[in-house]
Short mmCIF file of C-alpha atoms and ligand atoms in Angstrom, two decimals:
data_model
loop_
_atom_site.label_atom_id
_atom_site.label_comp_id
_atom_site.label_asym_id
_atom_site.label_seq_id
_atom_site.Cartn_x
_atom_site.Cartn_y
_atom_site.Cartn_z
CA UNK Q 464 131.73 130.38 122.80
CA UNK Q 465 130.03 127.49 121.08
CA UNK Q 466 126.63 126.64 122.92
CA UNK Q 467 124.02 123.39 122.86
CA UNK Q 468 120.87 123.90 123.66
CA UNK Q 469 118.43 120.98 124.04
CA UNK Q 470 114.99 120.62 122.94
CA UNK Q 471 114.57 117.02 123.18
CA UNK Q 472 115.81 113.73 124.68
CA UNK Q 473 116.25 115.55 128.35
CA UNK Q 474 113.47 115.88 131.07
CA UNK Q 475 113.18 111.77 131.58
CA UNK Q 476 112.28 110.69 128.25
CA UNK Q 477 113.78 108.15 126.33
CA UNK Q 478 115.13 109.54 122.52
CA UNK Q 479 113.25 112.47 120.47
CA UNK Q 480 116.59 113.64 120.83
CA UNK Q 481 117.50 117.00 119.40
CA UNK Q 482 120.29 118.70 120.45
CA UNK Q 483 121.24 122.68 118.82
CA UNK Q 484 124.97 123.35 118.45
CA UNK Q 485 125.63 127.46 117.95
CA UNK Q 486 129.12 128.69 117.34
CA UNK Q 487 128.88 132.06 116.60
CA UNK Q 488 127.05 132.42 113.38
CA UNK Q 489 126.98 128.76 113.08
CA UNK Q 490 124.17 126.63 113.58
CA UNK Q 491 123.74 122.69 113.43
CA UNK Q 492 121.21 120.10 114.28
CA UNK Q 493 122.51 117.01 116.13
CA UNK Q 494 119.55 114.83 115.76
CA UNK Q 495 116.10 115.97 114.60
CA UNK Q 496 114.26 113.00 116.45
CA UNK Q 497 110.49 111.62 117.35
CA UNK Q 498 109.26 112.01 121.49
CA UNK Q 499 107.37 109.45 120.38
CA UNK Q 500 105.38 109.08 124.01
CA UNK Q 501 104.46 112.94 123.65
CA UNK Q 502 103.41 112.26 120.55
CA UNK Q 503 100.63 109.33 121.84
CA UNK Q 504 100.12 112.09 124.85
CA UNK Q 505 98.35 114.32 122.65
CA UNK Q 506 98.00 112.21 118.83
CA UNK Q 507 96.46 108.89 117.69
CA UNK Q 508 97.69 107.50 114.15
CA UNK Q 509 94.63 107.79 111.66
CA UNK Q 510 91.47 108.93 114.72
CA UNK Q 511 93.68 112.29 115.75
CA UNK Q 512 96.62 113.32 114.21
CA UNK Q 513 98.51 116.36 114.19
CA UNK Q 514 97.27 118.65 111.42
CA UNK Q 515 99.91 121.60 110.86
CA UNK Q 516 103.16 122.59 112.01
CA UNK Q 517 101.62 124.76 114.89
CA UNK Q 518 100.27 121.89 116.54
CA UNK Q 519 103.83 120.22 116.97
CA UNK Q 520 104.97 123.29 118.03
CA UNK Q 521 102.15 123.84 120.88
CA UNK Q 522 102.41 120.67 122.09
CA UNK Q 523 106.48 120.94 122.21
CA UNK Q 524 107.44 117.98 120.00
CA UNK Q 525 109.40 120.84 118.12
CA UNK Q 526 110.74 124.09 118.85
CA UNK Q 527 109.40 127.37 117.46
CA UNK Q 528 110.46 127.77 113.63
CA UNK Q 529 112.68 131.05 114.76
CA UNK Q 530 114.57 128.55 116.87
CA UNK Q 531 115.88 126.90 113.75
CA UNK Q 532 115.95 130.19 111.39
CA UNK Q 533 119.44 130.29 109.72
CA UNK Q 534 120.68 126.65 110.20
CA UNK Q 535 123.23 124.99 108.62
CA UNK Q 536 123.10 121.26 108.16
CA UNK Q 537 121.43 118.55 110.56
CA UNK Q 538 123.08 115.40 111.65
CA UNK Q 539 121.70 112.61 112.17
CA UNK Q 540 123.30 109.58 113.88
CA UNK Q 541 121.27 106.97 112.86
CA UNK Q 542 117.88 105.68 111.56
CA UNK Q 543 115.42 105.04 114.40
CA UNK Q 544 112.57 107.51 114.52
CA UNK Q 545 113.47 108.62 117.93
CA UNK Q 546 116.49 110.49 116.13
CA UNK Q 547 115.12 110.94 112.59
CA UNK Q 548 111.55 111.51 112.91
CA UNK Q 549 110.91 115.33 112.82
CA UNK Q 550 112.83 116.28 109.64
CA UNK Q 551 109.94 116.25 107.24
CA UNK Q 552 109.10 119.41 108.88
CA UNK Q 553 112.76 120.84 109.09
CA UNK Q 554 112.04 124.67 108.56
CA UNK Q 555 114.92 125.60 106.20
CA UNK Q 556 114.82 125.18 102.48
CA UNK Q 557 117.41 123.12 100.93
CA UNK Q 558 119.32 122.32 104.14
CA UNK Q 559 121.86 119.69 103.85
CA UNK Q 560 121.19 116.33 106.26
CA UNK Q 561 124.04 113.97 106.85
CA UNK Q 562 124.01 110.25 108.05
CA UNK Q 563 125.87 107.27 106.93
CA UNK Q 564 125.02 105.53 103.77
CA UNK Q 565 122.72 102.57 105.04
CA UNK Q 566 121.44 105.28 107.73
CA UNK Q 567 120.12 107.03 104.34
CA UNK Q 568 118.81 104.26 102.37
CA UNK Q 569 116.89 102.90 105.63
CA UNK Q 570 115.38 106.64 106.28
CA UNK Q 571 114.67 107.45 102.31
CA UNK Q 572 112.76 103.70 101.88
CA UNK Q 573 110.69 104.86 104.99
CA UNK Q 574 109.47 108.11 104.59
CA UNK Q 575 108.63 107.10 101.09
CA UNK Q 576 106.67 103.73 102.23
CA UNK Q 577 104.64 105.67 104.65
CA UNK Q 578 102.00 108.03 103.85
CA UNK Q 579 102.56 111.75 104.62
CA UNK Q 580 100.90 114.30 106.45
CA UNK Q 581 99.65 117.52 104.39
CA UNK Q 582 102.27 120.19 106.36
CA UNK Q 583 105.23 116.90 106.15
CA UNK Q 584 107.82 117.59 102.90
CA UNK Q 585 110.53 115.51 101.83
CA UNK Q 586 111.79 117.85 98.91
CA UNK Q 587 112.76 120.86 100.90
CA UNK Q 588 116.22 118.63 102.22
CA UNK Q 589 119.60 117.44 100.63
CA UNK Q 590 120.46 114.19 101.91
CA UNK Q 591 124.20 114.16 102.14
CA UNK Q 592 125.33 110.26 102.77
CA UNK Q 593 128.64 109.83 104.02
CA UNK Q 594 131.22 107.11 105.51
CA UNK Q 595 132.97 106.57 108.38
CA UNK Q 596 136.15 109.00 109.27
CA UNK Q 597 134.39 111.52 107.37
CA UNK Q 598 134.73 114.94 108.26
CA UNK Q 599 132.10 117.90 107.52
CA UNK Q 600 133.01 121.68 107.69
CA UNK Q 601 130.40 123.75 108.16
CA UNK Q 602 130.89 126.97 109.20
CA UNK Q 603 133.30 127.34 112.10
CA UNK Q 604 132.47 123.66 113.10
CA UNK Q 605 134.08 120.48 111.89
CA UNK Q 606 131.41 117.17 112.72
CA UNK Q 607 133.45 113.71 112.10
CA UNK Q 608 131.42 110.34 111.35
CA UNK Q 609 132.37 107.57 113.38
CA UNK Q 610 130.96 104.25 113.34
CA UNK Q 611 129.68 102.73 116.80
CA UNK Q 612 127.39 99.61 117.43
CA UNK Q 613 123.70 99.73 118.01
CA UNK Q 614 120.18 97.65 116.75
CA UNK Q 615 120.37 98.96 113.45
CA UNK Q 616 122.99 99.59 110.31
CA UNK Q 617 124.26 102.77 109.86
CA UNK Q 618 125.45 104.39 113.71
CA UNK Q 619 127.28 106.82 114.30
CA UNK Q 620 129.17 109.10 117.37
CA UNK Q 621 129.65 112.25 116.29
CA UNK Q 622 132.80 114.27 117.41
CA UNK Q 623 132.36 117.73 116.58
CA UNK Q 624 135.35 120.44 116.82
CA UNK Q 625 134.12 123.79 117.71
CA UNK Q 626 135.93 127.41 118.25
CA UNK Q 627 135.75 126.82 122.47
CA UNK Q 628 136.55 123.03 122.60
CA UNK Q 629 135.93 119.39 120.90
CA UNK Q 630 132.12 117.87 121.89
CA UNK Q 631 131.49 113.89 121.92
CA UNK Q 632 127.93 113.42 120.90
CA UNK Q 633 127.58 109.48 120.89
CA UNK Q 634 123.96 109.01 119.81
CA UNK Q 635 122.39 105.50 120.76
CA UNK Q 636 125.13 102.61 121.34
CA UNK Q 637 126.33 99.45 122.31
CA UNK Q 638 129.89 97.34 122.78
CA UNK Q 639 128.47 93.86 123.79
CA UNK Q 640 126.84 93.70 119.89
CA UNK Q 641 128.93 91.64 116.91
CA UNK Q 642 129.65 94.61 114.98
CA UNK Q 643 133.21 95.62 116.36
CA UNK Q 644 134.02 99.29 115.03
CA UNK Q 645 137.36 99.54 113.44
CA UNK Q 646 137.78 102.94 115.30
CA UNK Q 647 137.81 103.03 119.17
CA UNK Q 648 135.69 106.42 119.81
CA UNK Q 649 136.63 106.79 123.23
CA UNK Q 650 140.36 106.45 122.22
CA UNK Q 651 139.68 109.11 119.90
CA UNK Q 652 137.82 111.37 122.38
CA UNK Q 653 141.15 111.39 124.85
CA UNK Q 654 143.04 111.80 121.40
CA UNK Q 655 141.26 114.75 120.66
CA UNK Q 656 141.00 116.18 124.19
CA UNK Q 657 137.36 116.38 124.24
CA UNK Q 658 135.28 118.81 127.09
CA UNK Q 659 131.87 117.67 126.42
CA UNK Q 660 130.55 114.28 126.38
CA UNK Q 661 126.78 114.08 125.36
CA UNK Q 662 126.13 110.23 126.41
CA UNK Q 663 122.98 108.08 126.02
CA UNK Q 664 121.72 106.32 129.65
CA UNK Q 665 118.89 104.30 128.43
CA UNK Q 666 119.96 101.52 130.27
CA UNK Q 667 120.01 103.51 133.55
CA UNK Q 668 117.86 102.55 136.78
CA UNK Q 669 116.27 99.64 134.09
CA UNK Q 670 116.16 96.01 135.33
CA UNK Q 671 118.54 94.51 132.66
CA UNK Q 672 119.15 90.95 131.72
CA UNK Q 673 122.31 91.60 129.98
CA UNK Q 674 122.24 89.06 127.52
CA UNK Q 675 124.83 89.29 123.95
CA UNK Q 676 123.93 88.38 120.65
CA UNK Q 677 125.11 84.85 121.17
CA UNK Q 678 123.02 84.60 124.25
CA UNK Q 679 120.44 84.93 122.19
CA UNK Q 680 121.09 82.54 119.66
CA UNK Q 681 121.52 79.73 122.46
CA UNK Q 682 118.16 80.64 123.90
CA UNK Q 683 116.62 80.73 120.57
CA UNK Q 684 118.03 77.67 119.27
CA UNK Q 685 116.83 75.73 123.03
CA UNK Q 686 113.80 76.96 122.60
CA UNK Q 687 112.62 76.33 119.28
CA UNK Q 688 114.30 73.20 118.88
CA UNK Q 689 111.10 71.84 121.15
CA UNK Q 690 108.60 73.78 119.04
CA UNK Q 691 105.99 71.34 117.03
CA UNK Q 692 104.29 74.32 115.48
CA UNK Q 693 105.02 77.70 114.24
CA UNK Q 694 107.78 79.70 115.42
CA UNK Q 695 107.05 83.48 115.62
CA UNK Q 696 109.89 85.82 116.62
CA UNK Q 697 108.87 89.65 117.02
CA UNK Q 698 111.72 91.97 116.49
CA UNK Q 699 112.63 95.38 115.07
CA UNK Q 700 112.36 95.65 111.65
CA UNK Q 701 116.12 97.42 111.32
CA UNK Q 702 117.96 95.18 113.76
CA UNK Q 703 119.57 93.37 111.08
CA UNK Q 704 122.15 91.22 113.54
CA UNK Q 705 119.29 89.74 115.03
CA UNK Q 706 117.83 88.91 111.85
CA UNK Q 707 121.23 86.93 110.81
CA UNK Q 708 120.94 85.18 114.67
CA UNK Q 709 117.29 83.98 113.31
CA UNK Q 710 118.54 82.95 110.33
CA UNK Q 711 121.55 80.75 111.58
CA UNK Q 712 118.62 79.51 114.06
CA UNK Q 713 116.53 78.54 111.32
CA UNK Q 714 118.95 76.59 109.63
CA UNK Q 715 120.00 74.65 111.83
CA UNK Q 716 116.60 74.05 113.10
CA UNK Q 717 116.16 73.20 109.40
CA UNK Q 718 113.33 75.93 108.99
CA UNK Q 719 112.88 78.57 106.39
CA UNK Q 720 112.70 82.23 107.99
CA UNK Q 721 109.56 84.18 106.12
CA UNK Q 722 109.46 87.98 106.96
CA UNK Q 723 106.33 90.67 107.40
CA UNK Q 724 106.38 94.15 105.28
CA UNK Q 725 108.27 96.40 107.73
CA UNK Q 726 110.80 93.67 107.67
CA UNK Q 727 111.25 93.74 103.41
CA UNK Q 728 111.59 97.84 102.87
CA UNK Q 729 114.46 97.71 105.43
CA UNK Q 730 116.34 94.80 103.44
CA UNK Q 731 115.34 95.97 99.75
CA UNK Q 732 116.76 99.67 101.17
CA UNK Q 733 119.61 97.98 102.23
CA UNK Q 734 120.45 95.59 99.46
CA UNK Q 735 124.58 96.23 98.08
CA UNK Q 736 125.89 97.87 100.53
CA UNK Q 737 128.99 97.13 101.28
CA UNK Q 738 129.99 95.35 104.80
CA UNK Q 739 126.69 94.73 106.20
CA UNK Q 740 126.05 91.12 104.82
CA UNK Q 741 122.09 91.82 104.88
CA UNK Q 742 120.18 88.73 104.62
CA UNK Q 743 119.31 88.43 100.97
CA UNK Q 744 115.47 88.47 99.98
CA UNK Q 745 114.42 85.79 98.45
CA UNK Q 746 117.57 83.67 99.20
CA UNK Q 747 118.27 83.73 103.50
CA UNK Q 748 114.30 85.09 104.03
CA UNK Q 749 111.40 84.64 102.53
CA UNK Q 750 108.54 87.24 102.06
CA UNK Q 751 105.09 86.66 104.43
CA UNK Q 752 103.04 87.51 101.36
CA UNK Q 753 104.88 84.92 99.02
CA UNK Q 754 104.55 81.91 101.61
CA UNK Q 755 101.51 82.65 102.98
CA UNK Q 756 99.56 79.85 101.83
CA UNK Q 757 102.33 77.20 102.43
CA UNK Q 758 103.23 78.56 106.08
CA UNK Q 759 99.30 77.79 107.02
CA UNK Q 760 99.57 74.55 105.72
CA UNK Q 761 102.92 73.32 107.24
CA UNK Q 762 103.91 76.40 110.15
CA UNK Q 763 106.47 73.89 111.66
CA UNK Q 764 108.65 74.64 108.66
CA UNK Q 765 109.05 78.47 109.41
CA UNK Q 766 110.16 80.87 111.53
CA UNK Q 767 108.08 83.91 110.77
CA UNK Q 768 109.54 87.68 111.25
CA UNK Q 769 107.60 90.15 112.29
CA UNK Q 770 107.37 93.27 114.17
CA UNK Q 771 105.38 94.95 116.98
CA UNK Q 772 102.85 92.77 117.90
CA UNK Q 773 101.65 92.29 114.94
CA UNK Q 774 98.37 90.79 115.91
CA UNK Q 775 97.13 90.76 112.31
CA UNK Q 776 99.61 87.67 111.05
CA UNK Q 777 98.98 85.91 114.37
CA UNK Q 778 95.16 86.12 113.65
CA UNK Q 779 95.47 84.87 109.79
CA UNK Q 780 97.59 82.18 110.80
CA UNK Q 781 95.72 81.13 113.60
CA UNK Q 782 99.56 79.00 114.97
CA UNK Q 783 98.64 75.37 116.14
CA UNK Q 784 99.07 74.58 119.30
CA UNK Q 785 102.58 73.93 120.37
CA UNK Q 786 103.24 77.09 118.55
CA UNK Q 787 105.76 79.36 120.20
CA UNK Q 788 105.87 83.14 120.09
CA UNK Q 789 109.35 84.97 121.12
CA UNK Q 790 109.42 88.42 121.61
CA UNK Q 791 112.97 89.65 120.57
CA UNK Q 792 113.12 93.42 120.98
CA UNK Q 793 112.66 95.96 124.14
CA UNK Q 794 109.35 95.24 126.51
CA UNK Q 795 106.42 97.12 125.98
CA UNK Q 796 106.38 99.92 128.65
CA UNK Q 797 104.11 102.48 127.51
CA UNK Q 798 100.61 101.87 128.42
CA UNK Q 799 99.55 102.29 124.50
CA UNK Q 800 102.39 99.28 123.30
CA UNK Q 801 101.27 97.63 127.05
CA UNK Q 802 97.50 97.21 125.80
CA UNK Q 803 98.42 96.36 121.94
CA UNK Q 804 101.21 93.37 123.84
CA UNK Q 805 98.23 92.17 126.58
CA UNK Q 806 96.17 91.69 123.50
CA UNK Q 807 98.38 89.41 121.42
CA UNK Q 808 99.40 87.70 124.23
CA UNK Q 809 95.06 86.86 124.92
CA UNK Q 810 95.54 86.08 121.56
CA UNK Q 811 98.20 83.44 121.88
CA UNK Q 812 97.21 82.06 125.11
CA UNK Q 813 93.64 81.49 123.47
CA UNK Q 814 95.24 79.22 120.74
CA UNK Q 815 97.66 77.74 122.78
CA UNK Q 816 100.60 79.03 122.20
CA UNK Q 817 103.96 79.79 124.33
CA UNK Q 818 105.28 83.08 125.13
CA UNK Q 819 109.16 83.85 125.49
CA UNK Q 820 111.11 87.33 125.85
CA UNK Q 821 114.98 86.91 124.44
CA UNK Q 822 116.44 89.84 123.72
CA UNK Q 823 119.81 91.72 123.71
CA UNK Q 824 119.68 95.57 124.28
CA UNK Q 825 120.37 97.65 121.83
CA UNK Q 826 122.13 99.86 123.79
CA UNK Q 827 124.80 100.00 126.58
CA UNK Q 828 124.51 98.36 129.64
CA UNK Q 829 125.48 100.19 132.97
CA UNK Q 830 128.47 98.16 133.70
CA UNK Q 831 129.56 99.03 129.72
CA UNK Q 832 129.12 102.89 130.17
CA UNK Q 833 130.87 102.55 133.33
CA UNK Q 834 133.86 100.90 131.57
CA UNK Q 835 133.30 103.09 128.34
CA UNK Q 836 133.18 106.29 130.26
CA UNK Q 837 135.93 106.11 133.21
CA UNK Q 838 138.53 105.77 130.81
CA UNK Q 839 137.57 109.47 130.02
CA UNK Q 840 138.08 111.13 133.41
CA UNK Q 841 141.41 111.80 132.77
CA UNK Q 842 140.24 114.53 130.55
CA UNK Q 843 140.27 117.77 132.02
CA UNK Q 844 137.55 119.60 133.27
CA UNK Q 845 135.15 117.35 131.28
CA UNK Q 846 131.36 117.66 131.46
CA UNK Q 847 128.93 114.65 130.56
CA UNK Q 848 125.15 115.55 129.78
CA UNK Q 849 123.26 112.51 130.21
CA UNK Q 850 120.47 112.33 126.89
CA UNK Q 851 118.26 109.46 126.22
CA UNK Q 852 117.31 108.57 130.07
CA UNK Q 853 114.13 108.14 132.19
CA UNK Q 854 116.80 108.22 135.02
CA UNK Q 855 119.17 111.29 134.71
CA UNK Q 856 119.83 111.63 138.03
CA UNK Q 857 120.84 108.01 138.68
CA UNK Q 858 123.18 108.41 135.81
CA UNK Q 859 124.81 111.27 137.82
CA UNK Q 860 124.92 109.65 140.81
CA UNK Q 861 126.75 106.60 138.84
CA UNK Q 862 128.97 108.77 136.85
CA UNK Q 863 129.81 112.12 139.69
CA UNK Q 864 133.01 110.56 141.12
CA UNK Q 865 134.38 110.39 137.66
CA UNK Q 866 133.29 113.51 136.31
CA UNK Q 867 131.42 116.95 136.17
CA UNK Q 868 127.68 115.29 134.86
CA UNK Q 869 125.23 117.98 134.03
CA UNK Q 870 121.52 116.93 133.79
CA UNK Q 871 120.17 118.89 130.86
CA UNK Q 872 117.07 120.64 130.60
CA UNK Q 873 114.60 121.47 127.55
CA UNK Q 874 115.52 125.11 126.53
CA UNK Q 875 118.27 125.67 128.31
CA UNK Q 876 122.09 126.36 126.61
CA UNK Q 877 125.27 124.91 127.79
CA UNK Q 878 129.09 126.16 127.20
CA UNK Q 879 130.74 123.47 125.11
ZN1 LIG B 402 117.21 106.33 120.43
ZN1 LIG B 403 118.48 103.95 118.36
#
């Protein structure tokens, strides 16, 4: 009987997902991700970081190395952190990691562009990129690639076949983006008679202003079009769609888009590939560091890119009044992000500046998981396991009268 066991992305947390998939002798990582609110519970970047392996362990970010001894190959669905971030201290020598192609160059530019921690290796895996529709046999499971929507290039659902029944693991995702997946993975979940559906429910028992990408654009556009002074647009450094919605923005606001650092090793990482029509560097955006000088003289001729608050742009720029400020990515919620967003916004409202929040979620809204997942309870005897939630049991009390839904807890195996 193949079994998951979870040991992270469960107990109310939203992603460090990281999901172990035993059939028999075989064993397989869905996800090696980043809790990264227990990781501020207990570690500060630079002033107190985690110094060995141990210290992850203790402080359950990662299961004990036995937990791992023997596996396969890891999956990985797609490069955020919060699905990525723990595989620099992957136990097993040599161990081959799948993800999509752009998925790989996004992950490889990162890990190499930030510095290391003594126990963290990089050498020790085989990156195995791969497209979508490709299948991977390992062992006496078969994992399948296909493409969904989300925030950033390179997403995948994975449908794994095992020796007691077929598992939908569907990572982070959307259907209200502009990316439109050639392949319909619920379609191919009732195709392939699946028993277990491990579903994402960040969404879930949120307050959601379920906006598209085009909503967005409108906003932007209203919005900006009245801005005298520099336009600042905060957003994640991967979420290329939203970068193309700034761009068409800027142009026809007639303004040249300049982007920070974090912003730059995401597009040089994902220059050539094929079907993602990445703004080009140098061409569609600008860098920060090239422009610098002619942004502080005339800021009403850019919109400038950058990500997380970044109070130290803000500060060098020192925006004219009439300057506007638009956060485009999820609110801050943790009290760490909370304090770092109250003190940009000081910031702002000291020089003068306006404050918006337009965003699209990166992931499915409740009335899209409703509509995604009822057209699955035709399958029979399926189980969902809600991942990826603050609100688990909301999901089941949303999702019961279509199917079984299983809350899962850390540690504990389930019967695919
Ligand atoms: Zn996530
Ligand atoms: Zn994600």
């Amino acid at each position: 009987m193949a079994r998951l066991t979870f040991y992270g992305g469960v107990g109310g947390v939203i992603g460090g997902n990281q999901i172990l998939l035993e059939d028999g002798s075989t064993k397989v990582l869905l996800d090696y991700g980043l809790n990264y609110s227990l990781w501020r519970s207990y570690f500060e970047y630079i002033f107190a970081e985690p110094r060995s392996v141990e210290e992850l362990v203790m402080v359950g970010l990662i299961p004990e190395p036995e937990v791992l001894k023997g596996l396969d190959a890891c999956f990985i669905t797609h490069p955020h952190g919060d699905h990525y971030g723990m595989i620099t201290v992957l136990p097993e020598e040599g161990v081959p990691v799948y993800m999509g192609e752009a998925s790989h160059r996004i992950i490889d530019a990162r890990l190499k562009a930030r510095r290391k921690r003594r126990f963290e290796r990089l050498d020790h895996l085989t990156f195995k990129p791969v497209h979508s529709g490709r299948r991977i046999h390992v062992g006496s499971v078969t994992v399948e690639f296909q493409a969904v929507d989300h925030s950033i290039p390179g997403s995948y659902a994975l449908i794994v076949e095992t020796s007691s029944g077929n598992l939908l693991y569907l990572g982070d995702f959307r259907t209200h983006g502009v990316f439109k997946p050639r392949t319909d993975v619920f379609e191919l979940a009732l195709d392939r008679d699946v028993k277990t559906v491990v579903c994402e429910g960040t969404n879930i028992g949120q307050l959601c202003s379920p906006l598209s990408e085009r909503n967005v654009e409108d906003a932007m556009t209203r919005i900006l079009s009245e801005c005298r002074g520099l336009a600042i647009v905060d957003m994640s450094p991967g979420d290329v769609d939203r970068l193309r919605t700034v761009c068409r923005v800027a142009s026809n606001l007639g303004r040249a888009v300049a982007v920070t650092k974090r912003h730059v090793t995401v597009l040089e990482a994902l220059e050539g590939v094929e079907g993602l029509a990445t703004p080009s560097l140098g061409k569609d955006v600008l860098k920060y560091e090239d422009v610098e000088e002619e942004l502080r003289r005339n800021p009403s001729e850019y919109i400038l890119c950058t990500s997380f608050y970044n109070l130290r742009e803000v500060k060098a720029l020192t925006p004219p009044p009439g300057s506007v400020y638009v956060l485009s990515s999820s609110e801050p919620f943790e009290e760490e992000t909370f304090i770092a967003f109250r003190r940009l916004q000081n910031w702002l409202n000291l020089l003068g500046a306006e404050a918006y929040h337009i965003h699209s979620s990166g992931h499915a809204y409740p009335w899209e998981l409703r509509k995604c997942l009822s057209r699955l309870r035709g399958l029979d005897g399926l189980k969902v396991l809600p991942v990826h939630t603050e609100h688990p049991e909301t999901f089941k009390k949303i999702f019961a009268r279509f199917f079984d839904v299983v809350i899962p807890v850390k540690g504990v195996s389930y019967d695919v």
